[in-house]
C-alpha cells in the first residue's frame, strides 16, 4: 500500500522524508483525472508503482508471464481511459485489480476457445504435460495443482493466499456477495487439498486447516 | 474457514509462501511498452473534440431542421393555393 503523506514508516529519517514527499495514489489519481501531460505523467507514476504486483497476480491467474504482461498492459490502458471513474483514488490498487481480473477472465476464456479450435482442427496443441509429478519441486507442484483447479477456484485461492486479501475484498474483486465468496473459498480449499495431497504434497506443520 | 486473523496459521497459507516470495522479473521494456501505449491513447484523446457528442447532436438537429424545412416548403411550391385562386 502506498504511504500517505506524513506517515512515519521507519525510524530512518531519510526514508521517512522520501515517503512524505512521494505523492500517494489518491493524489496521482486526482492529477491523472485532470488529463493533459501532467495527468499522463501522474498515471505513468502509477504504472511504475503497480506494475510488479499486477503482473505477478496475472501470472498466477493465467499461469503464463507473457500473457500476464499483455493483460497487465491492457489493464493499465483501460484504467488510464477510465481514470475519472476510479472514485476514491486511495483504492486505486483495488480498482485496478477488478479491471485486471475481468480482463484475465476474458483472456483465459478466449485462449481456451482457441485451444479447443486447434484441438478440433487437428492442429498441434501445447506440449505434453509432465506426468512425473513426484519429481516436481514444491513451487512447481503448487503451480501444477493450481493449473488443475477449476478457474474460479484458482482465482480465489490466488486472491486469498498469494494476494492475502480478506474475504470482503475478495468478494469485491470477484463482484459477488461475501457469503458466496466464503462458500467458493471453502470449496476451493477442499479441492486444492485433494489435488495437492494426491500429487504427493504434504501438509506442513503450520497449524490447523 | 480461515479468517484474516487466522491466515498466518493456515497450513495452505504456508504452502503458498513460495509463490508470495516469488520475484517477478518483468520484460525489460514492459514499462516502456505500457507508457508508449498510453502515449498513443492520450494523443488520440487530445485530438478528439471535447464535445464530440454535442457536435454530432447538433449535426443531427441541423439535418432534421433542413429536412423539416424542405418538407414544409414543398407543398407551398408544388401546390400553391394562391395559384389556384389566381386562376
PDB file of C-alpha atoms in Angstrom:
ATOM      1  CA  UNK A   1       0.000   0.000   0.000  1.00  0.00           C
ATOM      2  CA  UNK A   2       1.261   3.486  -0.773  1.00  0.00           C
ATOM      3  CA  UNK A   3       2.099   5.591   2.226  1.00  0.00           C
ATOM      4  CA  UNK A   4       0.018   8.624   2.923  1.00  0.00           C
ATOM      5  CA  UNK A   5       1.820  11.913   3.219  1.00  0.00           C
ATOM      6  CA  UNK A   6       3.136  12.470   6.658  1.00  0.00           C
ATOM      7  CA  UNK A   7       3.013   8.834   7.707  1.00  0.00           C
ATOM      8  CA  UNK A   8       6.068   7.664   9.604  1.00  0.00           C
ATOM      9  CA  UNK A   9       7.284   4.454   8.060  1.00  0.00           C
ATOM     10  CA  UNK A  10      10.551   3.693   9.789  1.00  0.00           C
ATOM     11  CA  UNK A  11      12.857   5.274  12.248  1.00  0.00           C
ATOM     12  CA  UNK A  12      15.159   6.047   9.338  1.00  0.00           C
ATOM     13  CA  UNK A  13      14.847   9.781   8.705  1.00  0.00           C
ATOM     14  CA  UNK A  14      15.741   9.633   5.018  1.00  0.00           C
ATOM     15  CA  UNK A  15      13.128   7.053   4.202  1.00  0.00           C
ATOM     16  CA  UNK A  16      10.541   8.955   6.197  1.00  0.00           C
ATOM     17  CA  UNK A  17      11.300  12.113   4.250  1.00  0.00           C
ATOM     18  CA  UNK A  18      11.001  10.234   0.960  1.00  0.00           C
ATOM     19  CA  UNK A  19       7.685   8.756   1.928  1.00  0.00           C
ATOM     20  CA  UNK A  20       6.226  12.094   2.928  1.00  0.00           C
ATOM     21  CA  UNK A  21       7.192  13.789  -0.338  1.00  0.00           C
ATOM     22  CA  UNK A  22       6.142  10.945  -2.639  1.00  0.00           C
ATOM     23  CA  UNK A  23       2.583  11.611  -3.822  1.00  0.00           C
ATOM     24  CA  UNK A  24       0.200   8.883  -2.753  1.00  0.00           C
ATOM     25  CA  UNK A  25      -2.157   7.081  -5.103  1.00  0.00           C
ATOM     26  CA  UNK A  26      -5.070   9.380  -4.341  1.00  0.00           C
ATOM     27  CA  UNK A  27      -3.068  12.457  -5.361  1.00  0.00           C
ATOM     28  CA  UNK A  28      -1.814  10.777  -8.528  1.00  0.00           C
ATOM     29  CA  UNK A  29      -5.301   9.622  -9.493  1.00  0.00           C
ATOM     30  CA  UNK A  30      -6.627  13.156  -8.988  1.00  0.00           C
ATOM     31  CA  UNK A  31      -3.817  14.533 -11.138  1.00  0.00           C
ATOM     32  CA  UNK A  32      -4.327  11.874 -13.823  1.00  0.00           C
ATOM     33  CA  UNK A  33      -8.033  12.678 -13.977  1.00  0.00           C
ATOM     34  CA  UNK A  34      -7.152  16.261 -14.921  1.00  0.00           C
ATOM     35  CA  UNK A  35      -5.697  14.833 -18.165  1.00  0.00           C
ATOM     36  CA  UNK A  36      -3.104  16.693 -20.195  1.00  0.00           C
ATOM     37  CA  UNK A  37       0.609  15.984 -19.948  1.00  0.00           C
ATOM     38  CA  UNK A  38       0.768  16.326 -16.132  1.00  0.00           C
ATOM     39  CA  UNK A  39      -2.085  13.842 -15.853  1.00  0.00           C
ATOM     40  CA  UNK A  40      -0.333  11.419 -18.143  1.00  0.00           C
ATOM     41  CA  UNK A  41       2.881  11.689 -16.153  1.00  0.00           C
ATOM     42  CA  UNK A  42       0.965  11.110 -12.931  1.00  0.00           C
ATOM     43  CA  UNK A  43      -0.585   7.993 -14.398  1.00  0.00           C
ATOM     44  CA  UNK A  44       2.816   6.755 -15.525  1.00  0.00           C
ATOM     45  CA  UNK A  45       3.982   7.029 -11.930  1.00  0.00           C
ATOM     46  CA  UNK A  46       1.054   4.795 -11.007  1.00  0.00           C
ATOM     47  CA  UNK A  47       2.219   2.327 -13.670  1.00  0.00           C
ATOM     48  CA  UNK A  48       5.719   2.270 -12.180  1.00  0.00           C
ATOM     49  CA  UNK A  49       4.303   1.754  -8.719  1.00  0.00           C
ATOM     50  CA  UNK A  50       1.822  -1.013  -9.507  1.00  0.00           C
ATOM     51  CA  UNK A  51       3.265  -2.955 -12.421  1.00  0.00           C
ATOM     52  CA  UNK A  52       5.099  -5.617 -10.420  1.00  0.00           C
ATOM     53  CA  UNK A  53       2.289  -6.837  -8.214  1.00  0.00           C
ATOM     54  CA  UNK A  54      -0.160  -6.617 -11.112  1.00  0.00           C
ATOM     55  CA  UNK A  55       1.932  -8.794 -13.419  1.00  0.00           C
ATOM     56  CA  UNK A  56       2.567 -11.222 -10.563  1.00  0.00           C
ATOM     57  CA  UNK A  57      -1.162 -11.518  -9.849  1.00  0.00           C
ATOM     58  CA  UNK A  58      -1.953 -12.044 -13.520  1.00  0.00           C
ATOM     59  CA  UNK A  59       0.865 -14.551 -13.948  1.00  0.00           C
ATOM     60  CA  UNK A  60      -0.644 -16.615 -11.140  1.00  0.00           C
ATOM     61  CA  UNK A  61      -4.111 -16.310 -12.598  1.00  0.00           C
ATOM     62  CA  UNK A  62      -3.088 -17.108 -16.151  1.00  0.00           C
ATOM     63  CA  UNK A  63      -0.093 -19.333 -15.457  1.00  0.00           C
ATOM     64  CA  UNK A  64       1.949 -17.521 -18.062  1.00  0.00           C
ATOM     65  CA  UNK A  65       4.219 -14.492 -17.748  1.00  0.00           C
ATOM     66  CA  UNK A  66       3.873 -13.364 -21.336  1.00  0.00           C
ATOM     67  CA  UNK A  67       0.067 -13.400 -21.220  1.00  0.00           C
ATOM     68  CA  UNK A  68       0.226 -11.699 -17.838  1.00  0.00           C
ATOM     69  CA  UNK A  69       2.206  -8.802 -19.292  1.00  0.00           C
ATOM     70  CA  UNK A  70      -0.176  -8.427 -22.230  1.00  0.00           C
ATOM     71  CA  UNK A  71      -3.206  -8.361 -19.955  1.00  0.00           C
ATOM     72  CA  UNK A  72      -1.477  -6.016 -17.499  1.00  0.00           C
ATOM     73  CA  UNK A  73      -0.727  -3.606 -20.329  1.00  0.00           C
ATOM     74  CA  UNK A  74      -4.354  -3.728 -21.405  1.00  0.00           C
ATOM     75  CA  UNK A  75      -5.472  -3.188 -17.810  1.00  0.00           C
ATOM     76  CA  UNK A  76      -3.307  -0.094 -17.455  1.00  0.00           C
ATOM     77  CA  UNK A  77      -4.580   1.398 -20.707  1.00  0.00           C
ATOM     78  CA  UNK A  78      -8.188   0.804 -19.712  1.00  0.00           C
ATOM     79  CA  UNK A  79      -7.529   2.248 -16.287  1.00  0.00           C
ATOM     80  CA  UNK A  80      -5.999   5.332 -17.897  1.00  0.00           C
ATOM     81  CA  UNK A  81      -9.010   5.816 -20.141  1.00  0.00           C
ATOM     82  CA  UNK A  82     -11.444   5.425 -17.257  1.00  0.00           C
ATOM     83  CA  UNK A  83      -9.433   7.097 -14.506  1.00  0.00           C
ATOM     84  CA  UNK A  84     -12.276   9.530 -13.743  1.00  0.00           C
ATOM     85  CA  UNK A  85     -14.419   6.621 -12.621  1.00  0.00           C
ATOM     86  CA  UNK A  86     -11.834   5.391 -10.130  1.00  0.00           C
ATOM     87  CA  UNK A  87     -13.587   7.246  -7.351  1.00  0.00           C
ATOM     88  CA  UNK A  88     -11.527   7.091  -4.203  1.00  0.00           C
ATOM     89  CA  UNK A  89      -8.002   7.246  -5.582  1.00  0.00           C
ATOM     90  CA  UNK A  90      -6.647   5.739  -2.398  1.00  0.00           C
ATOM     91  CA  UNK A  91      -8.247   2.499  -3.544  1.00  0.00           C
ATOM     92  CA  UNK A  92      -6.621   2.592  -6.979  1.00  0.00           C
ATOM     93  CA  UNK A  93      -4.970  -0.762  -6.405  1.00  0.00           C
ATOM     94  CA  UNK A  94      -8.286  -2.475  -5.668  1.00  0.00           C
ATOM     95  CA  UNK A  95      -9.931  -0.769  -8.633  1.00  0.00           C
ATOM     96  CA  UNK A  96      -7.103  -1.839 -10.942  1.00  0.00           C
ATOM     97  CA  UNK A  97      -7.335  -5.357  -9.566  1.00  0.00           C
ATOM     98  CA  UNK A  98     -11.015  -5.554 -10.562  1.00  0.00           C
ATOM     99  CA  UNK A  99     -10.204  -4.400 -14.105  1.00  0.00           C
ATOM    100  CA  UNK A 100      -7.323  -6.867 -14.391  1.00  0.00           C
ATOM    101  CA  UNK A 101      -9.369  -9.741 -13.028  1.00  0.00           C
ATOM    102  CA  UNK A 102     -12.106  -9.150 -15.631  1.00  0.00           C
ATOM    103  CA  UNK A 103      -9.548  -8.976 -18.425  1.00  0.00           C
ATOM    104  CA  UNK A 104      -7.814 -12.135 -17.195  1.00  0.00           C
ATOM    105  CA  UNK A 105     -11.126 -13.955 -17.171  1.00  0.00           C
ATOM    106  CA  UNK A 106     -11.831 -12.883 -20.762  1.00  0.00           C
ATOM    107  CA  UNK A 107      -8.303 -13.661 -21.883  1.00  0.00           C
ATOM    108  CA  UNK A 108      -8.472 -17.138 -20.435  1.00  0.00           C
ATOM    109  CA  UNK A 109     -11.871 -17.770 -21.999  1.00  0.00           C
ATOM    110  CA  UNK A 110     -10.583 -16.687 -25.418  1.00  0.00           C
ATOM    111  CA  UNK A 111      -7.419 -18.775 -25.044  1.00  0.00           C
ATOM    112  CA  UNK A 112      -9.460 -21.840 -24.171  1.00  0.00           C
ATOM    113  CA  UNK A 113     -11.702 -21.293 -27.173  1.00  0.00           C
ATOM    114  CA  UNK A 114      -8.613 -21.020 -29.379  1.00  0.00           C
ATOM    115  CA  UNK A 115      -7.098 -24.179 -27.918  1.00  0.00           C
ATOM    116  CA  UNK A 116     -10.349 -26.062 -28.395  1.00  0.00           C
ATOM    117  CA  UNK A 117     -10.493 -24.925 -32.007  1.00  0.00           C
ATOM    118  CA  UNK A 118      -6.893 -26.045 -32.585  1.00  0.00           C
ATOM    119  CA  UNK A 119      -7.607 -29.392 -30.989  1.00  0.00           C
ATOM    120  CA  UNK A 120     -10.729 -29.956 -33.053  1.00  0.00           C
ATOM    121  CA  UNK A 121      -8.906 -28.835 -36.189  1.00  0.00           C
ATOM    122  CA  UNK A 122      -6.120 -31.309 -35.575  1.00  0.00           C
ATOM    123  CA  UNK A 123      -3.589 -28.527 -35.131  1.00  0.00           C
ATOM    124  CA  UNK A 124      -0.733 -29.075 -32.695  1.00  0.00           C
ATOM    125  CA  UNK A 125      -1.653 -28.099 -29.166  1.00  0.00           C
ATOM    126  CA  UNK A 126       0.561 -27.288 -26.230  1.00  0.00           C
ATOM    127  CA  UNK A 127       3.364 -29.585 -25.258  1.00  0.00           C
ATOM    128  CA  UNK A 128       2.519 -32.796 -23.492  1.00  0.00           C
ATOM    129  CA  UNK A 129       2.206 -32.289 -19.789  1.00  0.00           C
ATOM    130  CA  UNK A 130       4.731 -33.652 -17.429  1.00  0.00           C
ATOM    131  CA  UNK A 131       3.374 -36.656 -15.618  1.00  0.00           C
ATOM    132  CA  UNK A 132       6.239 -37.386 -13.252  1.00  0.00           C
ATOM    133  CA  UNK A 133       4.796 -35.230 -10.531  1.00  0.00           C
ATOM    134  CA  UNK A 134       6.936 -36.958  -7.960  1.00  0.00           C
ATOM    135  CA  UNK A 135       9.946 -35.136  -9.356  1.00  0.00           C
ATOM    136  CA  UNK A 136       8.402 -31.724  -9.069  1.00  0.00           C
ATOM    137  CA  UNK A 137       9.697 -29.199  -6.594  1.00  0.00           C
ATOM    138  CA  UNK A 138       7.346 -27.521  -4.145  1.00  0.00           C
ATOM    139  CA  UNK A 139       6.901 -24.490  -6.347  1.00  0.00           C
ATOM    140  CA  UNK A 140       6.204 -26.499  -9.493  1.00  0.00           C
ATOM    141  CA  UNK A 141       3.889 -28.811  -7.607  1.00  0.00           C
ATOM    142  CA  UNK A 142       1.924 -25.851  -6.341  1.00  0.00           C
ATOM    143  CA  UNK A 143       1.655 -24.364  -9.802  1.00  0.00           C
ATOM    144  CA  UNK A 144       0.598 -27.710 -11.220  1.00  0.00           C
ATOM    145  CA  UNK A 145      -2.140 -28.057  -8.625  1.00  0.00           C
ATOM    146  CA  UNK A 146      -3.326 -24.511  -9.359  1.00  0.00           C
ATOM    147  CA  UNK A 147      -3.404 -25.382 -13.064  1.00  0.00           C
ATOM    148  CA  UNK A 148      -5.635 -28.337 -12.310  1.00  0.00           C
ATOM    149  CA  UNK A 149      -8.164 -26.364 -10.318  1.00  0.00           C
ATOM    150  CA  UNK A 150     -11.313 -25.030 -11.936  1.00  0.00           C
ATOM    151  CA  UNK A 151     -10.606 -21.400 -12.792  1.00  0.00           C
ATOM    152  CA  UNK A 152     -12.948 -19.830 -10.191  1.00  0.00           C
ATOM    153  CA  UNK A 153     -11.163 -21.896  -7.544  1.00  0.00           C
ATOM    154  CA  UNK A 154      -7.736 -20.970  -8.809  1.00  0.00           C
ATOM    155  CA  UNK A 155      -8.745 -17.334  -8.869  1.00  0.00           C
ATOM    156  CA  UNK A 156      -9.979 -17.270  -5.303  1.00  0.00           C
ATOM    157  CA  UNK A 157      -7.000 -19.251  -3.992  1.00  0.00           C
ATOM    158  CA  UNK A 158      -4.608 -16.751  -5.565  1.00  0.00           C
ATOM    159  CA  UNK A 159      -6.521 -13.784  -4.194  1.00  0.00           C
ATOM    160  CA  UNK A 160      -6.608 -15.312  -0.744  1.00  0.00           C
ATOM    161  CA  UNK A 161      -3.225 -16.958  -0.356  1.00  0.00           C
ATOM    162  CA  UNK A 162      -0.962 -15.002  -2.704  1.00  0.00           C
ATOM    163  CA  UNK A 163      -2.562 -11.580  -2.533  1.00  0.00           C
ATOM    164  CA  UNK A 164      -3.630 -12.235   1.069  1.00  0.00           C
ATOM    165  CA  UNK A 165      -6.889 -10.356   0.646  1.00  0.00           C
ATOM    166  CA  UNK A 166      -9.562 -10.529   3.328  1.00  0.00           C
ATOM    167  CA  UNK A 167     -12.860 -12.092   2.318  1.00  0.00           C
ATOM    168  CA  UNK A 168     -14.589  -8.732   1.951  1.00  0.00           C
ATOM    169  CA  UNK A 169     -12.083  -7.542  -0.640  1.00  0.00           C
ATOM    170  CA  UNK A 170     -12.146 -10.878  -2.428  1.00  0.00           C
ATOM    171  CA  UNK A 171     -15.915 -10.525  -2.775  1.00  0.00           C
ATOM    172  CA  UNK A 172     -15.432  -7.032  -4.214  1.00  0.00           C
ATOM    173  CA  UNK A 173     -12.857  -8.168  -6.753  1.00  0.00           C
ATOM    174  CA  UNK A 174     -14.960 -11.127  -7.837  1.00  0.00           C
ATOM    175  CA  UNK A 175     -18.075  -8.977  -7.840  1.00  0.00           C
ATOM    176  CA  UNK A 176     -20.019 -11.484  -5.788  1.00  0.00           C
ATOM    177  CA  UNK A 177     -21.513 -11.435  -2.304  1.00  0.00           C
ATOM    178  CA  UNK A 178     -19.385 -12.111   0.721  1.00  0.00           C
ATOM    179  CA  UNK A 179     -21.236 -15.320   1.592  1.00  0.00           C
ATOM    180  CA  UNK A 180     -20.818 -16.572  -1.980  1.00  0.00           C
ATOM    181  CA  UNK A 181     -17.114 -15.793  -1.775  1.00  0.00           C
ATOM    182  CA  UNK A 182     -16.865 -17.650   1.509  1.00  0.00           C
ATOM    183  CA  UNK A 183     -18.564 -20.709   0.064  1.00  0.00           C
ATOM    184  CA  UNK A 184     -16.356 -20.645  -3.030  1.00  0.00           C
ATOM    185  CA  UNK A 185     -13.241 -20.367  -0.914  1.00  0.00           C
ATOM    186  CA  UNK A 186     -14.292 -23.328   1.223  1.00  0.00           C
ATOM    187  CA  UNK A 187     -14.807 -25.470  -1.868  1.00  0.00           C
ATOM    188  CA  UNK A 188     -11.607 -24.229  -3.463  1.00  0.00           C
ATOM    189  CA  UNK A 189      -9.623 -25.118  -0.348  1.00  0.00           C
ATOM    190  CA  UNK A 190     -11.098 -28.604  -0.285  1.00  0.00           C
ATOM    191  CA  UNK A 191     -10.363 -29.132  -3.966  1.00  0.00           C
ATOM    192  CA  UNK A 192      -6.867 -27.749  -3.578  1.00  0.00           C
ATOM    193  CA  UNK A 193      -6.116 -30.009  -0.621  1.00  0.00           C
ATOM    194  CA  UNK A 194      -7.385 -33.056  -2.518  1.00  0.00           C
ATOM    195  CA  UNK A 195      -5.255 -32.330  -5.582  1.00  0.00           C
ATOM    196  CA  UNK A 196      -2.243 -31.305  -3.539  1.00  0.00           C
ATOM    197  CA  UNK A 197      -2.190 -34.469  -1.473  1.00  0.00           C
ATOM    198  CA  UNK A 198      -2.976 -36.643  -4.481  1.00  0.00           C
ATOM    199  CA  UNK A 199       0.207 -35.353  -6.087  1.00  0.00           C
ATOM    200  CA  UNK A 200       2.310 -36.049  -3.067  1.00  0.00           C
ATOM    201  CA  UNK A 201       2.172 -32.659  -1.443  1.00  0.00           C
ATOM    202  CA  UNK A 202       2.409 -32.786   2.309  1.00  0.00           C
ATOM    203  CA  UNK A 203       0.659 -30.540   4.760  1.00  0.00           C
ATOM    204  CA  UNK A 204       3.207 -28.569   6.685  1.00  0.00           C
ATOM    205  CA  UNK A 205       3.045 -28.346  10.431  1.00  0.00           C
ATOM    206  CA  UNK A 206       1.958 -24.765  10.237  1.00  0.00           C
ATOM    207  CA  UNK A 207      -1.305 -25.080  12.062  1.00  0.00           C
ATOM    208  CA  UNK A 208      -4.914 -26.087  11.550  1.00  0.00           C
ATOM    209  CA  UNK A 209      -6.507 -26.438   8.155  1.00  0.00           C
TER     210      UNK A 209
ATOM    211  CA  UNK B   1     -12.671 -21.453   7.066  1.00  0.00           C
ATOM    212  CA  UNK B   2      -9.812 -19.114   7.625  1.00  0.00           C
ATOM    213  CA  UNK B   3     -10.484 -15.555   8.652  1.00  0.00           C
ATOM    214  CA  UNK B   4      -7.949 -12.788   8.048  1.00  0.00           C
ATOM    215  CA  UNK B   5      -6.520 -13.080  11.548  1.00  0.00           C
ATOM    216  CA  UNK B   6      -6.114 -16.843  11.188  1.00  0.00           C
ATOM    217  CA  UNK B   7      -4.430 -16.617   7.814  1.00  0.00           C
ATOM    218  CA  UNK B   8      -0.929 -16.844   9.238  1.00  0.00           C
ATOM    219  CA  UNK B   9      -1.679 -20.151  10.965  1.00  0.00           C
ATOM    220  CA  UNK B  10      -3.347 -21.697   7.933  1.00  0.00           C
ATOM    221  CA  UNK B  11      -1.234 -24.546   6.511  1.00  0.00           C
ATOM    222  CA  UNK B  12      -2.264 -23.636   2.963  1.00  0.00           C
ATOM    223  CA  UNK B  13      -1.021 -20.118   3.593  1.00  0.00           C
ATOM    224  CA  UNK B  14       2.306 -21.692   4.442  1.00  0.00           C
ATOM    225  CA  UNK B  15       2.295 -23.731   1.245  1.00  0.00           C
ATOM    226  CA  UNK B  16       1.705 -20.595  -0.820  1.00  0.00           C
ATOM    227  CA  UNK B  17       4.625 -18.790   0.718  1.00  0.00           C
ATOM    228  CA  UNK B  18       6.829 -19.864  -2.163  1.00  0.00           C
ATOM    229  CA  UNK B  19       4.560 -18.002  -4.583  1.00  0.00           C
ATOM    230  CA  UNK B  20       4.267 -14.920  -2.405  1.00  0.00           C
ATOM    231  CA  UNK B  21       8.021 -14.643  -2.245  1.00  0.00           C
ATOM    232  CA  UNK B  22       8.462 -15.215  -5.940  1.00  0.00           C
ATOM    233  CA  UNK B  23      10.091 -12.254  -7.598  1.00  0.00           C
ATOM    234  CA  UNK B  24       8.549 -11.188 -10.849  1.00  0.00           C
ATOM    235  CA  UNK B  25      11.041 -10.217 -13.471  1.00  0.00           C
ATOM    236  CA  UNK B  26       9.204  -8.084 -15.933  1.00  0.00           C
ATOM    237  CA  UNK B  27      10.336  -7.851 -19.515  1.00  0.00           C
ATOM    238  CA  UNK B  28      12.898  -5.065 -19.695  1.00  0.00           C
ATOM    239  CA  UNK B  29      10.700  -2.971 -21.938  1.00  0.00           C
ATOM    240  CA  UNK B  30       7.414  -3.645 -20.170  1.00  0.00           C
ATOM    241  CA  UNK B  31       7.094  -0.203 -18.573  1.00  0.00           C
ATOM    242  CA  UNK B  32       8.097   1.491 -21.804  1.00  0.00           C
ATOM    243  CA  UNK B  33       5.563  -0.521 -23.780  1.00  0.00           C
ATOM    244  CA  UNK B  34       2.774   0.462 -21.400  1.00  0.00           C
ATOM    245  CA  UNK B  35       3.806   4.118 -21.468  1.00  0.00           C
ATOM    246  CA  UNK B  36       4.050   4.110 -25.251  1.00  0.00           C
ATOM    247  CA  UNK B  37       0.554   2.654 -25.463  1.00  0.00           C
ATOM    248  CA  UNK B  38      -0.751   5.257 -23.032  1.00  0.00           C
ATOM    249  CA  UNK B  39       1.011   7.961 -25.023  1.00  0.00           C
ATOM    250  CA  UNK B  40      -0.806   6.868 -28.159  1.00  0.00           C
ATOM    251  CA  UNK B  41      -4.143   6.686 -26.413  1.00  0.00           C
ATOM    252  CA  UNK B  42      -3.575  10.107 -24.879  1.00  0.00           C
ATOM    253  CA  UNK B  43      -2.709  11.555 -28.289  1.00  0.00           C
ATOM    254  CA  UNK B  44      -5.956  10.247 -29.736  1.00  0.00           C
ATOM    255  CA  UNK B  45      -7.836  11.644 -26.762  1.00  0.00           C
ATOM    256  CA  UNK B  46      -6.217  15.043 -27.249  1.00  0.00           C
ATOM    257  CA  UNK B  47      -7.247  15.480 -30.883  1.00  0.00           C
ATOM    258  CA  UNK B  48     -10.783  14.336 -30.318  1.00  0.00           C
ATOM    259  CA  UNK B  49     -13.093  17.357 -29.918  1.00  0.00           C
ATOM    260  CA  UNK B  50     -14.133  17.576 -26.292  1.00  0.00           C
ATOM    261  CA  UNK B  51     -17.755  17.868 -27.222  1.00  0.00           C
ATOM    262  CA  UNK B  52     -17.923  15.276 -29.973  1.00  0.00           C
ATOM    263  CA  UNK B  53     -21.278  14.049 -28.762  1.00  0.00           C
ATOM    264  CA  UNK B  54     -22.673  17.562 -28.707  1.00  0.00           C
ATOM    265  CA  UNK B  55     -21.273  18.150 -32.185  1.00  0.00           C
ATOM    266  CA  UNK B  56     -22.954  15.022 -33.514  1.00  0.00           C
ATOM    267  CA  UNK B  57     -26.166  16.001 -31.804  1.00  0.00           C
ATOM    268  CA  UNK B  58     -26.092  19.464 -33.351  1.00  0.00           C
ATOM    269  CA  UNK B  59     -25.466  17.967 -36.800  1.00  0.00           C
ATOM    270  CA  UNK B  60     -28.463  15.716 -36.295  1.00  0.00           C
ATOM    271  CA  UNK B  61     -30.630  18.641 -35.217  1.00  0.00           C
ATOM    272  CA  UNK B  62     -29.444  20.725 -38.158  1.00  0.00           C
ATOM    273  CA  UNK B  63     -30.134  17.898 -40.586  1.00  0.00           C
ATOM    274  CA  UNK B  64     -33.542  17.493 -39.063  1.00  0.00           C
ATOM    275  CA  UNK B  65     -34.232  21.189 -39.465  1.00  0.00           C
ATOM    276  CA  UNK B  66     -33.226  21.156 -43.120  1.00  0.00           C
ATOM    277  CA  UNK B  67     -35.354  18.122 -43.789  1.00  0.00           C
ATOM    278  CA  UNK B  68     -38.208  19.691 -41.897  1.00  0.00           C
ATOM    279  CA  UNK B  69     -37.981  22.932 -43.821  1.00  0.00           C
ATOM    280  CA  UNK B  70     -37.923  21.085 -47.143  1.00  0.00           C
ATOM    281  CA  UNK B  71     -40.988  19.103 -46.202  1.00  0.00           C
ATOM    282  CA  UNK B  72     -42.939  22.148 -45.135  1.00  0.00           C
ATOM    283  CA  UNK B  73     -41.770  24.204 -48.080  1.00  0.00           C
ATOM    284  CA  UNK B  74     -42.595  21.570 -50.690  1.00  0.00           C
ATOM    285  CA  UNK B  75     -46.389  21.816 -50.587  1.00  0.00           C
ATOM    286  CA  UNK B  76     -46.204  25.584 -50.848  1.00  0.00           C
ATOM    287  CA  UNK B  77     -44.235  25.484 -54.093  1.00  0.00           C
ATOM    288  CA  UNK B  78     -45.836  22.496 -55.804  1.00  0.00           C
ATOM    289  CA  UNK B  79     -49.367  23.099 -54.775  1.00  0.00           C
ATOM    290  CA  UNK B  80     -49.634  26.772 -54.045  1.00  0.00           C
ATOM    291  CA  UNK B  81     -53.237  27.612 -53.139  1.00  0.00           C
ATOM    292  CA  UNK B  82     -52.666  31.171 -54.299  1.00  0.00           C
ATOM    293  CA  UNK B  83     -52.039  29.904 -57.841  1.00  0.00           C
ATOM    294  CA  UNK B  84     -55.429  28.294 -57.900  1.00  0.00           C
ATOM    295  CA  UNK B  85     -57.011  31.429 -56.581  1.00  0.00           C
ATOM    296  CA  UNK B  86     -55.290  33.423 -59.333  1.00  0.00           C
ATOM    297  CA  UNK B  87     -56.553  31.083 -61.961  1.00  0.00           C
TER     298      UNK B  87
END
